[in-house]
XYZ file of C-alpha atoms in Angstrom:
746
model
C 0.000 0.000 0.000
C 2.675 2.505 1.039
C 4.793 1.730 -2.042
C 1.892 2.169 -4.444
C 0.750 5.394 -2.829
C 4.296 6.785 -2.773
C 4.533 6.245 -6.526
C 1.153 7.918 -6.953
C 2.317 10.876 -4.861
C 5.532 11.218 -6.866
C 3.573 11.103 -10.136
C 1.104 13.752 -8.930
C 3.944 15.990 -7.730
C 5.865 15.774 -11.008
C 2.836 15.846 -13.351
C 1.065 18.450 -11.264
C -0.326 20.414 -14.210
C -2.084 17.348 -15.625
C -3.468 16.272 -12.230
C -4.837 19.734 -11.399
C -6.362 20.006 -14.873
C -8.143 16.663 -14.480
C -9.621 17.674 -11.123
C -10.748 21.026 -12.475
C -12.399 19.260 -15.409
C -14.141 16.937 -12.952
C -15.390 19.929 -10.934
C -16.619 21.794 -14.016
C -18.181 18.643 -15.458
C -20.025 17.870 -12.240
C -21.201 21.477 -12.027
C -22.512 21.452 -15.606
C -24.266 18.119 -15.017
C -25.877 19.484 -11.857
C -27.044 22.691 -13.545
C -28.671 20.815 -16.430
C -30.209 18.032 -14.342
C -33.901 17.898 -13.526
C -35.070 19.388 -10.250
C -34.567 17.031 -7.287
C -37.669 15.131 -6.153
C -39.620 16.159 -3.087
C -38.592 14.797 0.293
C -40.383 11.582 1.150
C -40.302 9.542 4.324
C -41.041 5.844 4.283
C -40.487 2.852 6.542
C -40.836 -0.334 4.463
C -42.357 -3.286 6.265
C -44.095 -1.312 9.029
C -47.828 -1.194 9.692
C -47.886 2.598 9.342
C -46.285 2.445 5.887
C -48.676 -0.307 4.823
C -51.642 1.826 5.887
C -50.240 4.877 4.089
C -49.792 2.896 0.857
C -53.331 1.545 1.197
C -54.768 5.054 1.562
C -52.931 6.224 -1.551
C -54.329 3.282 -3.507
C -57.904 3.255 -2.198
C -58.471 6.986 -1.617
C -56.683 8.641 -4.564
C -58.839 11.765 -4.292
C -57.794 12.271 -0.675
C -54.255 13.108 -1.814
C -52.529 11.210 0.966
C -49.214 12.498 -0.348
C -50.382 16.104 -0.626
C -49.554 18.809 1.872
C -52.178 19.914 4.376
C -52.759 22.815 6.740
C -55.106 23.053 9.680
C -56.105 26.680 10.176
C -57.333 27.290 13.717
C -59.696 30.194 14.386
C -60.665 31.629 17.777
C -63.157 34.402 18.501
C -61.961 37.334 20.595
C -62.936 37.608 24.259
C -66.146 35.779 25.181
C -67.595 35.935 21.650
C -68.625 32.853 19.704
C -67.799 31.996 16.121
C -71.413 31.021 15.566
C -72.571 34.637 15.818
C -73.626 36.057 12.419
C -70.742 38.542 12.228
C -68.001 36.091 13.183
C -69.498 33.310 11.076
C -69.356 35.558 8.023
C -65.722 36.363 8.757
C -64.894 32.633 9.039
C -66.645 31.900 5.738
C -64.682 34.717 4.099
C -61.474 33.148 5.421
C -62.490 29.828 3.845
C -63.062 31.580 0.495
C -59.656 33.273 0.699
C -57.982 29.961 1.511
C -59.739 28.259 -1.423
C -58.449 30.935 -3.802
C -54.811 30.442 -2.787
C -52.443 28.762 -5.306
C -52.134 24.945 -5.347
C -55.098 24.439 -2.975
C -57.131 21.351 -3.870
C -59.926 21.658 -1.304
C -60.864 23.485 1.878
C -63.175 21.889 4.435
C -64.721 24.757 6.374
C -65.483 24.542 10.104
C -69.263 24.653 9.719
C -69.262 22.217 6.800
C -67.074 19.680 8.620
C -68.634 20.358 12.059
C -65.207 21.361 13.324
C -66.383 23.815 15.964
C -65.642 23.355 19.661
C -68.470 22.681 22.114
C -68.300 26.196 23.555
C -68.345 27.758 20.066
C -65.206 29.836 20.603
C -62.738 27.798 18.519
C -62.898 26.077 15.143
C -60.591 24.893 12.397
C -60.557 24.641 8.613
C -58.704 21.817 6.866
C -56.808 22.830 3.711
C -55.585 20.150 1.292
C -53.003 20.956 -1.385
C -52.329 19.457 -4.808
C -48.605 18.982 -4.130
C -46.400 17.690 -1.336
C -44.959 19.978 1.316
C -41.571 20.391 -0.376
C -43.194 21.118 -3.758
C -45.291 24.044 -2.556
C -44.349 27.342 -4.139
C -43.719 30.637 -2.382
C -47.024 31.838 -3.845
C -48.862 29.025 -2.070
C -47.248 29.922 1.261
C -47.948 33.615 0.692
C -51.595 32.860 -0.157
C -52.036 31.022 3.148
C -50.331 33.810 5.100
C -52.352 36.552 3.384
C -55.677 34.813 4.065
C -54.784 34.412 7.733
C -53.661 38.031 8.000
C -56.966 39.277 6.526
C -58.875 37.313 9.185
C -56.635 38.686 11.925
C -57.338 42.219 10.720
C -61.030 41.408 11.132
C -60.430 40.649 14.815
C -60.074 36.846 14.810
C -57.148 34.950 16.330
C -55.848 32.751 13.503
C -52.928 30.305 13.583
C -52.012 27.332 11.406
C -50.265 23.988 11.675
C -49.499 21.131 9.316
C -46.773 20.361 6.793
C -48.064 23.012 4.381
C -47.120 25.784 6.804
C -43.702 27.216 6.085
C -41.209 26.480 8.838
C -38.957 29.417 9.598
C -35.950 27.175 10.133
C -34.227 27.214 6.774
C -30.527 26.523 6.376
C -28.827 29.913 6.080
C -25.355 28.663 5.205
C -23.943 30.485 8.220
C -22.716 27.191 9.671
C -20.491 26.332 6.718
C -19.089 29.880 6.547
C -18.322 29.977 10.261
C -16.719 26.523 10.160
C -14.495 27.472 7.210
C -13.479 30.738 8.898
C -12.420 29.028 12.142
C -10.690 26.291 10.151
C -8.680 28.915 8.263
C -7.526 30.514 11.523
C -6.527 27.157 13.035
C -4.651 26.144 9.880
C -2.816 29.448 9.778
C -1.761 29.130 13.421
C -0.741 25.497 12.865
C 1.309 26.027 9.709
C 2.398 29.658 9.922
C 1.875 29.891 6.158
C -1.042 31.242 4.138
C -0.306 28.785 1.344
C -0.250 25.792 3.676
C -3.401 27.006 5.439
C -5.269 27.630 2.213
C -4.373 24.332 0.545
C -6.568 22.053 2.765
C -9.450 24.525 2.500
C -9.162 24.719 -1.281
C -8.974 20.955 -1.783
C -11.846 20.321 0.665
C -14.093 22.792 -1.154
C -13.221 21.193 -4.507
C -14.011 17.723 -3.153
C -17.317 18.810 -1.607
C -18.197 20.730 -4.764
C -17.716 17.634 -6.918
C -19.598 15.452 -4.433
C -22.607 17.722 -3.965
C -22.802 18.500 -7.698
C -22.744 14.781 -8.407
C -25.584 14.238 -5.935
C -27.611 16.977 -7.618
C -26.911 15.564 -11.074
C -28.045 12.073 -10.024
C -31.009 13.270 -7.939
C -33.638 12.448 -10.527
C -32.145 9.041 -11.361
C -31.831 7.786 -7.785
C -34.563 9.826 -6.098
C -32.220 11.999 -4.033
C -34.052 14.906 -2.402
C -32.599 18.338 -1.749
C -31.816 17.461 1.891
C -29.801 14.361 0.993
C -26.660 16.425 0.473
C -26.787 17.959 3.983
C -24.733 15.185 5.564
C -22.413 14.981 2.550
C -21.592 18.690 2.901
C -21.032 18.483 6.649
C -18.850 15.350 6.625
C -17.122 16.026 3.304
C -15.964 19.467 4.388
C -14.653 18.224 7.743
C -12.757 15.154 6.526
C -11.565 16.915 3.377
C -9.767 19.536 5.443
C -8.389 16.936 7.855
C -7.068 14.561 5.186
C -5.278 17.336 3.313
C -3.928 18.644 6.619
C -2.208 15.342 7.335
C -0.641 15.063 3.895
C 0.690 18.645 4.016
C 1.968 18.157 7.564
C 3.838 14.995 6.642
C 5.333 16.685 3.575
C 6.691 19.493 5.758
C 8.086 16.943 8.161
C 9.848 15.069 5.370
C 11.290 18.311 3.963
C 12.695 19.327 7.342
C 14.317 15.905 7.656
C 16.409 16.696 4.578
C 14.591 14.931 1.740
C 14.349 16.187 -1.814
C 10.979 17.765 -2.626
C 9.543 15.098 -4.926
C 10.797 12.431 -2.518
C 9.149 14.269 0.391
C 5.818 14.356 -1.451
C 6.208 10.701 -2.364
C 6.858 9.620 1.235
C 4.127 11.894 2.589
C 1.529 10.208 0.394
C 3.051 6.767 1.042
C 2.839 7.116 4.848
C 0.242 9.735 5.804
C -1.661 8.886 2.622
C -1.973 5.268 3.751
C -3.479 6.477 7.027
C -5.850 8.704 5.055
C -7.000 5.794 2.882
C -7.764 3.515 5.819
C -9.285 6.298 7.900
C -11.499 7.121 4.935
C -12.497 3.485 4.609
C -13.697 3.401 8.221
C -15.818 6.512 7.632
C -17.220 5.023 4.413
C -18.077 1.768 6.196
C -19.843 3.634 8.991
C -21.864 5.817 6.603
C -22.738 3.101 4.098
C -23.739 0.876 7.009
C -26.764 3.138 7.595
C -28.420 1.048 4.886
C -28.887 -1.648 7.551
C -31.497 0.564 9.249
C -33.769 0.087 6.203
C -35.060 3.663 6.239
C -34.574 4.883 2.641
C -33.937 8.491 3.673
C -31.068 7.474 5.984
C -29.713 5.029 3.418
C -29.510 7.726 0.724
C -27.920 10.231 3.093
C -25.355 7.671 4.229
C -24.415 6.479 0.745
C -24.105 9.974 -0.729
C -21.988 11.118 2.219
C -19.826 8.000 1.832
C -19.303 8.873 -1.825
C -18.228 12.397 -0.869
C -15.729 10.969 1.643
C -14.307 8.716 -1.084
C -13.795 11.800 -3.256
C -12.081 13.548 -0.315
C -9.639 10.624 -0.020
C -8.819 10.736 -3.751
C -8.333 14.487 -3.582
C -5.942 14.134 -0.625
C -3.667 11.561 -2.261
C -3.579 13.127 -5.740
C -4.561 16.800 -5.824
C -2.756 17.755 -2.609
C 0.692 16.492 -3.747
C 0.073 18.154 -7.117
C -0.552 21.501 -5.423
C 2.533 20.940 -3.275
C 4.468 20.750 -6.518
C 3.419 24.329 -7.330
C 4.500 25.620 -3.899
C 7.071 23.174 -2.513
C 8.709 25.769 -0.247
C 5.934 28.285 0.334
C 4.028 25.704 2.401
C 6.714 26.176 5.053
C 6.485 28.924 7.646
C 8.014 32.196 6.511
C 10.860 31.991 9.037
C 11.852 28.557 7.734
C 11.742 29.180 3.985
C 15.153 30.857 3.649
C 16.886 27.592 4.500
C 15.332 26.002 1.396
C 15.841 28.851 -1.062
C 18.946 30.547 -2.359
C 22.420 29.126 -1.788
C 22.815 25.872 0.194
C 24.261 26.253 3.686
C 27.966 25.839 4.179
C 29.420 23.003 6.289
C 29.940 25.384 9.194
C 26.372 26.717 8.937
C 25.028 23.166 8.801
C 26.939 22.242 11.984
C 25.624 25.362 13.723
C 22.056 24.537 12.648
C 22.458 20.983 13.952
C 23.639 22.284 17.351
C 20.685 24.661 17.586
C 18.300 21.823 16.718
C 19.850 19.618 19.428
C 19.251 22.316 22.040
C 15.634 22.824 20.989
C 13.103 21.741 23.621
C 10.625 18.938 22.885
C 7.390 20.298 21.517
C 4.065 20.319 23.369
C 2.960 16.972 21.947
C 6.120 15.230 23.175
C 5.866 16.884 26.599
C 2.226 15.818 26.935
C 3.089 12.234 25.988
C 5.856 12.262 28.605
C 3.374 13.363 31.267
C 0.922 10.602 30.352
C 3.687 7.978 30.261
C 4.782 8.989 33.785
C 1.249 8.847 35.239
C -0.729 6.406 33.063
C -3.068 5.110 35.776
C -4.099 8.580 36.969
C -4.680 9.820 33.399
C -6.660 6.684 32.499
C -8.912 6.911 35.551
C -9.455 10.654 35.151
C -10.394 10.274 31.477
C -12.757 7.343 31.988
C -14.452 8.833 35.074
C -14.915 12.280 33.494
C -16.477 10.878 30.314
C -18.575 8.501 32.390
C -19.931 11.443 34.389
C -20.837 13.358 31.230
C -22.526 10.217 29.863
C -24.871 9.853 32.883
C -27.734 11.930 31.348
C -27.797 9.506 28.400
C -29.519 7.001 30.709
C -32.558 9.333 30.664
C -32.636 9.596 26.861
C -36.156 10.123 25.502
C -36.630 9.753 21.763
C -39.290 11.344 19.616
C -40.026 12.815 16.236
C -40.143 16.602 15.962
C -43.718 17.787 16.219
C -45.587 21.040 16.476
C -45.973 20.534 20.219
C -42.199 20.764 20.629
C -41.762 23.913 18.549
C -40.952 27.282 20.080
C -43.969 28.950 21.810
C -43.851 31.972 19.463
C -44.363 29.931 16.258
C -47.768 29.770 14.601
C -47.609 25.969 14.571
C -47.174 25.808 18.349
C -49.947 28.366 18.925
C -52.325 26.364 16.715
C -51.343 23.168 18.543
C -52.106 24.702 21.939
C -55.407 26.209 20.769
C -56.609 22.817 19.504
C -55.532 21.076 22.700
C -57.419 23.602 24.824
C -60.589 23.468 22.750
C -60.800 19.826 21.639
C -58.612 17.907 24.100
C -54.917 16.904 24.177
C -55.406 13.875 21.930
C -56.877 15.912 19.092
C -53.386 16.816 17.825
C -52.413 13.159 17.467
C -55.388 11.255 16.016
C -55.057 7.624 15.034
C -56.180 6.357 11.645
C -57.791 2.911 11.470
C -58.204 1.437 7.976
C -60.696 -1.369 7.444
C -60.682 -3.584 4.340
C -63.742 -5.753 3.711
C -66.217 -6.761 1.036
C -68.779 -4.553 2.781
C -66.438 -1.972 4.268
C -69.181 0.303 5.647
C -70.793 -2.402 7.750
C -67.456 -3.760 8.966
C -66.193 -0.268 9.807
C -69.294 0.563 11.866
C -68.785 -2.615 13.881
C -65.146 -1.671 14.410
C -66.198 1.848 15.401
C -68.619 0.545 17.994
C -65.924 -1.703 19.492
C -63.339 1.075 19.617
C -65.657 3.490 21.414
C -65.548 1.285 24.476
C -61.749 1.073 24.656
C -60.169 2.784 27.641
C -58.106 5.800 26.596
C -60.255 6.586 23.525
C -61.894 10.015 23.668
C -63.870 9.908 20.414
C -64.299 7.849 17.237
C -65.434 9.444 13.986
C -68.043 7.923 11.649
C -66.549 5.742 8.933
C -65.483 7.227 5.591
C -65.831 4.703 2.748
C -64.086 4.849 -0.635
C -65.973 4.843 -3.935
C -65.601 1.080 -4.488
C -66.885 0.294 -1.007
C -64.045 -2.086 -0.096
C -62.064 0.171 2.248
C -63.157 2.424 5.094
C -61.401 4.925 7.280
C -62.107 5.536 10.980
C -60.405 8.299 13.010
C -59.744 7.656 16.695
C -58.988 10.581 19.019
C -57.020 9.490 22.110
C -57.712 11.009 25.510
C -54.020 11.853 25.916
C -51.489 13.829 23.866
C -49.268 12.490 21.060
C -46.125 12.302 23.203
C -47.859 10.827 26.259
C -46.768 7.295 27.110
C -50.408 6.311 27.595
C -51.106 7.106 23.954
C -48.375 4.684 22.901
C -49.937 2.070 25.180
C -53.286 2.716 23.481
C -51.771 2.128 20.033
C -50.311 -1.173 21.151
C -53.627 -2.120 22.722
C -55.581 -1.331 19.554
C -53.149 -3.267 17.399
C -53.488 -6.204 19.748
C -57.263 -6.111 19.188
C -57.186 -6.108 15.390
C -57.134 -9.874 14.931
C -60.225 -10.291 17.082
C -61.934 -7.325 15.398
C -61.285 -8.812 11.965
C -63.136 -11.983 12.994
C -66.061 -10.199 14.646
C -66.549 -7.467 12.029
C -65.957 -9.479 8.876
C -62.982 -7.336 7.834
C -60.139 -8.907 5.909
C -57.518 -6.563 7.405
C -57.457 -3.758 9.968
C -54.464 -1.424 10.273
C -53.745 1.199 12.945
C -51.693 4.190 11.804
C -51.349 7.883 12.562
C -48.676 10.142 14.047
C -48.166 8.248 17.306
C -48.340 4.894 15.548
C -45.711 6.068 13.063
C -43.444 7.095 15.955
C -43.795 3.654 17.531
C -43.020 1.940 14.226
C -40.072 4.217 13.577
C -38.631 3.638 17.047
C -39.049 -0.116 16.651
C -37.336 0.008 13.245
C -34.359 1.831 14.733
C -34.224 -0.424 17.805
C -34.261 -3.558 15.654
C -31.490 -2.176 13.442
C -29.207 -0.861 16.183
C -27.451 -4.085 17.163
C -26.999 -5.375 13.572
C -25.682 -1.952 12.599
C -23.220 -1.832 15.488
C -22.095 -5.387 14.748
C -21.558 -4.621 11.060
C -19.779 -1.294 11.482
C -17.656 -2.196 14.502
C -16.896 -5.660 13.124
C -15.710 -4.461 9.724
C -13.759 -1.579 11.236
C -12.153 -3.972 13.755
C -10.934 -6.160 10.893
C -9.686 -3.108 9.011
C -7.781 -1.774 12.019
C -6.362 -5.226 12.704
C -4.959 -5.194 9.169
C -3.548 -1.700 9.618
C -1.945 -2.167 13.045
C -1.451 -5.974 13.107
C -2.777 -6.143 16.639
C -5.863 -7.366 18.487
C -5.775 -4.995 21.440
C -5.348 -1.765 19.469
C -8.623 -2.217 17.501
C -10.379 -3.367 20.686
C -9.443 -0.292 22.695
C -10.301 1.877 19.692
C -13.846 0.468 19.652
C -14.264 0.746 23.438
C -12.992 4.317 23.384
C -15.552 5.140 20.705
C -18.392 3.772 22.839
C -17.202 5.944 25.717
C -17.017 9.128 23.647
C -20.355 8.622 21.870
C -22.068 7.899 25.202
C -20.658 11.133 26.619
C -21.794 13.046 23.532
C -25.324 11.648 23.861
C -25.276 12.625 27.536
C -24.387 16.198 26.562
C -27.200 16.246 23.975
C -29.724 15.068 26.570
C -28.554 17.669 29.099
C -28.867 20.570 26.628
C -31.725 19.651 24.279
C -33.878 17.462 26.539
C -33.263 18.869 30.021
C -32.638 22.428 28.879
C -29.265 23.000 30.552
C -27.549 26.013 28.929
C -30.495 26.149 26.525
C -30.243 29.925 26.092
C -26.543 29.690 25.301
C -27.131 27.215 22.460
C -30.362 28.801 21.223
C -32.681 25.919 22.192
C -36.178 27.426 22.203
C -38.075 24.398 23.436
C -36.359 21.494 25.275
C -37.971 18.153 24.503
C -37.342 14.596 23.329
C -34.224 13.920 21.280
C -34.768 13.220 17.588
C -35.275 9.467 17.118
C -32.709 9.235 14.338
C -29.960 10.991 16.302
C -28.454 8.037 18.253
C -27.987 5.721 15.280
C -26.984 8.665 13.108
C -24.337 9.740 15.623
C -23.089 6.180 16.042
C -22.412 5.943 12.312
C -20.793 9.325 11.850
C -18.862 9.483 15.138
C -17.466 5.990 14.742
C -15.987 6.863 11.387
C -14.533 10.122 12.684
C -13.184 8.496 15.859
C -11.346 5.946 13.774
C -9.836 8.838 11.796
C -7.929 10.056 14.844
C -7.099 6.517 15.907
C -5.534 5.762 12.532
C -3.729 9.099 12.214
C -2.210 9.054 15.707
C -1.569 5.349 16.243
C -0.160 4.825 12.734
C 2.661 7.226 13.638
C 3.203 5.341 16.910
C 3.176 2.043 15.011
C 5.629 3.453 12.475
C 8.115 4.353 15.217
C 7.644 0.977 16.922
C 8.215 -0.967 13.685
C 11.350 1.075 13.051
C 12.849 -0.090 16.355
C 11.642 2.318 19.065
C 10.675 0.989 22.490
C 6.930 1.226 23.355
C 7.317 4.402 25.417
C 9.591 6.002 22.840
C 7.137 5.088 20.084
C 4.301 6.846 21.913
C 6.457 9.946 22.476
C 7.506 9.960 18.817
C 3.915 9.587 17.640
C 2.812 12.548 19.738
C 5.854 14.596 18.817
C 5.039 14.396 15.123
C 1.280 13.849 15.224
C -0.080 15.309 18.443
C -0.324 18.906 17.330
C -1.689 17.953 13.945
C -4.365 15.682 15.439
C -5.308 18.468 17.864
C -5.558 20.948 15.004
C -7.626 18.484 12.948
C -9.992 17.941 15.881
C -10.407 21.690 16.413
C -11.120 22.130 12.714
C -13.712 19.366 12.644
C -15.284 20.660 15.859
C -15.496 24.149 14.384
C -17.150 22.818 11.224
C -19.782 20.969 13.240
C -20.181 23.771 15.798
C -20.957 26.158 12.974
C -24.213 24.276 12.408
C -25.302 25.024 16.000
C -26.058 28.611 14.940
C -28.584 27.416 12.340
C -32.307 27.829 13.083
C -33.141 24.278 12.017
C -33.502 22.339 15.281
C -32.432 18.978 13.846
C -29.335 20.466 12.210
C -28.540 22.319 15.450
C -28.813 19.066 17.446
C -26.693 17.130 14.956
C -24.009 19.824 14.892
C -23.841 20.020 18.689
C -23.721 16.238 19.126
C -20.985 15.718 16.540
C -18.911 18.634 17.858
C -19.115 17.278 21.417
C -18.247 13.754 20.252
C -15.186 14.953 18.332
C -13.947 16.955 21.322
C -14.410 14.046 23.716
C -12.927 11.475 21.370
C -9.931 13.451 20.150
C -8.817 15.177 23.341
C -9.869 12.697 26.034
C -9.927 9.265 24.389
C -7.215 9.493 21.698
C -4.928 12.067 23.354
C -5.185 10.800 26.960
C -6.729 7.352 27.372
C -4.996 5.794 24.351
C -1.399 6.742 25.315
C -2.132 5.749 28.936
C -3.206 2.296 27.755
C -0.118 2.013 25.557
C 2.036 2.825 28.577
C 0.322 0.146 30.665
C 0.255 -2.531 27.960
C 3.815 -2.046 26.674
C 4.792 -4.466 23.914
C 1.653 -6.569 24.504
C -0.357 -3.781 22.825
C 1.002 -5.079 19.516
C 0.370 -8.749 20.255
C -1.021 -10.824 17.423
C -1.113 -14.637 17.299
C 1.517 -15.992 14.934
C -0.982 -18.045 12.969
C -3.124 -14.939 12.419
C -0.067 -12.863 11.524
C 0.723 -15.342 8.752
C -2.837 -15.163 7.416
C -3.116 -11.373 7.297
C -1.745 -9.623 4.195
C 1.098 -7.175 4.732
C -0.259 -3.826 3.608
C 2.662 -1.811 5.044
C 0.794 1.265 6.240
C 3.789 2.437 8.272
C 5.986 2.609 5.151
C 8.643 0.100 6.198
C 9.256 -0.861 2.569
C 9.920 2.766 1.699
C 12.964 2.724 3.984
C 14.474 -0.057 1.900
C 14.443 2.176 -1.152
C 17.365 4.566 -1.681
C 16.265 8.066 -0.786
C 17.120 11.032 -2.952
C 19.197 13.317 -0.699
C 18.431 16.969 -0.327
C 21.039 19.662 -0.739
C 19.741 21.122 2.537
C 20.471 19.723 6.004
C 18.031 17.769 8.109
C 16.928 19.540 11.242
C 14.622 19.126 14.206
C 10.972 19.210 13.102
C 9.251 21.920 15.092
C 6.795 23.046 12.467
C 3.740 20.870 13.021
C 4.792 18.352 15.646
């Protein structure tokens, strides 16, 4: 592996014009393909194999006029003071509102309050149900404006009017501030790390090129593979972070090789052969983790995972080809300004070389080496402190409550939350989470009435609507209003109870099939889907990554502690998410308007992403330790060497990735904010506590046994030479400049 990659790096360095041209053509080609491609399809959410999805598909087939896939809005109206909407004046105003809603663009039908008998018992509150011709993501600005204008006219008349439903525009759009802030912080960190504008700009430039190609490719293929506009969100977030990090490691290793006295093309070759090998295997772990989301069997997550994995693959290719090509255009300018004069102009004389060597010998060990020395002297204390501190942060994760974002969890000032509260007050808490019961039978009306009668006597049911039968008479729809709210545990118990009754109801009513669906039922099905997939997903991702790391490090204990460290860091990150977003700690600081349940997809989503990123730092840091150990260093010396050359770079990479993810915390979109916070916390915990403290402490305690591998297994595993041992057997091309102590990035 190292030999092949070193040849690739040398080729890219020497044929830099050709390599850069090919990447620019790829970027332009992807951009042209994206600009000429059809518009991406609307966002759809499906859960194959669940009862809720089966009921949804049945409604689309049997009630085509109901537009089950169309957007809907529920406009809630309340009379001022003690007035009633049934008074002649207010009734006329409500009917005018219905007319205005009907005239809005893309509206298919409006069911008025008096027509649908949707007026509260006290006559003060009512609602109109608006059905649209298109899905929520396909609604135009004119449609949203029409809804807003109709509501504003009614408010001017003195009515209190609010609206909920997926047709109502959510004021939580992605502003792009997160990406800009992340890039800005990354630029500052890179500049401080390298002391060179060229070196700082190179990882940013290559990361943007890689993400540009990846996102453009996703857009170009959107129509073919059904990729919605939100599919690229994860690809942008992960691609930008790993793209910067991978280029950072190649550039850092190149600078290290230059300062050790190697000729420029040779330095690029060895940088790609050694650090490039770590990049390839780190990228593979991220790709495995992201592609493994397909195990969950939720198409939306599968598409997001696969597209993000493709963007990571592009980032790896960019790092091992485009980065060395760009180094060829600025082989000396990537060094700090104070160090460039040694590599330009006349070579140093023998006397100047001896003086430089003496100065290098007197130079103090850098911060990474000093930190490693501290850990090696007190491994037990560092290990206990790291494990106990992360364990304490992880405690809130035991109280994790999962849920899907709903209008009841939105900020109190939003129109959706106001409409939700008005309906709860007027019609009961269960009105916002009705259950849909579909009944299939030869005589659906008769069977549905029998089912309706049986359901009315079930404990926890507040009301059951009359049956709605389709035109062919073989399918009926019954709406059940629970006595408790959508997020109440008793409502979930009711859903399970009703589903347990369906077999008996089918026999007694003559129905061929009865399905229970609705918002709460969908949440139960979604949670069960994720729960069933969690263990297989963990087994697949951790198992494949364990094998990959065993190949890289030729050890059993190193991959094991890498996996255990990941579990510790992701548990701590989930604990931090629960404390902030569920309990409301520091909610004002992070802009959390309404603490509530954690998004159901977050745990498995974080497991996939964080595992891949955690293995990045494991591979980058431990590969340098392994390299020193293979080249003859004692275990303690190998750890010190790894931190001397890689500690500062890993720290900088972690800060960069944290800044990229933290930038998304400033977005208004609650899910994006939660994802950004969780990933930023996980990277901080994993990089600075697990990889920088717990890992070297374990190496100090394990000694040579850390690299133990049974002889029979050692013979079976292929030698992929990540540490570049074979490169040392090749004659190096000497530099005309002297080697000196590396204090640039170590």
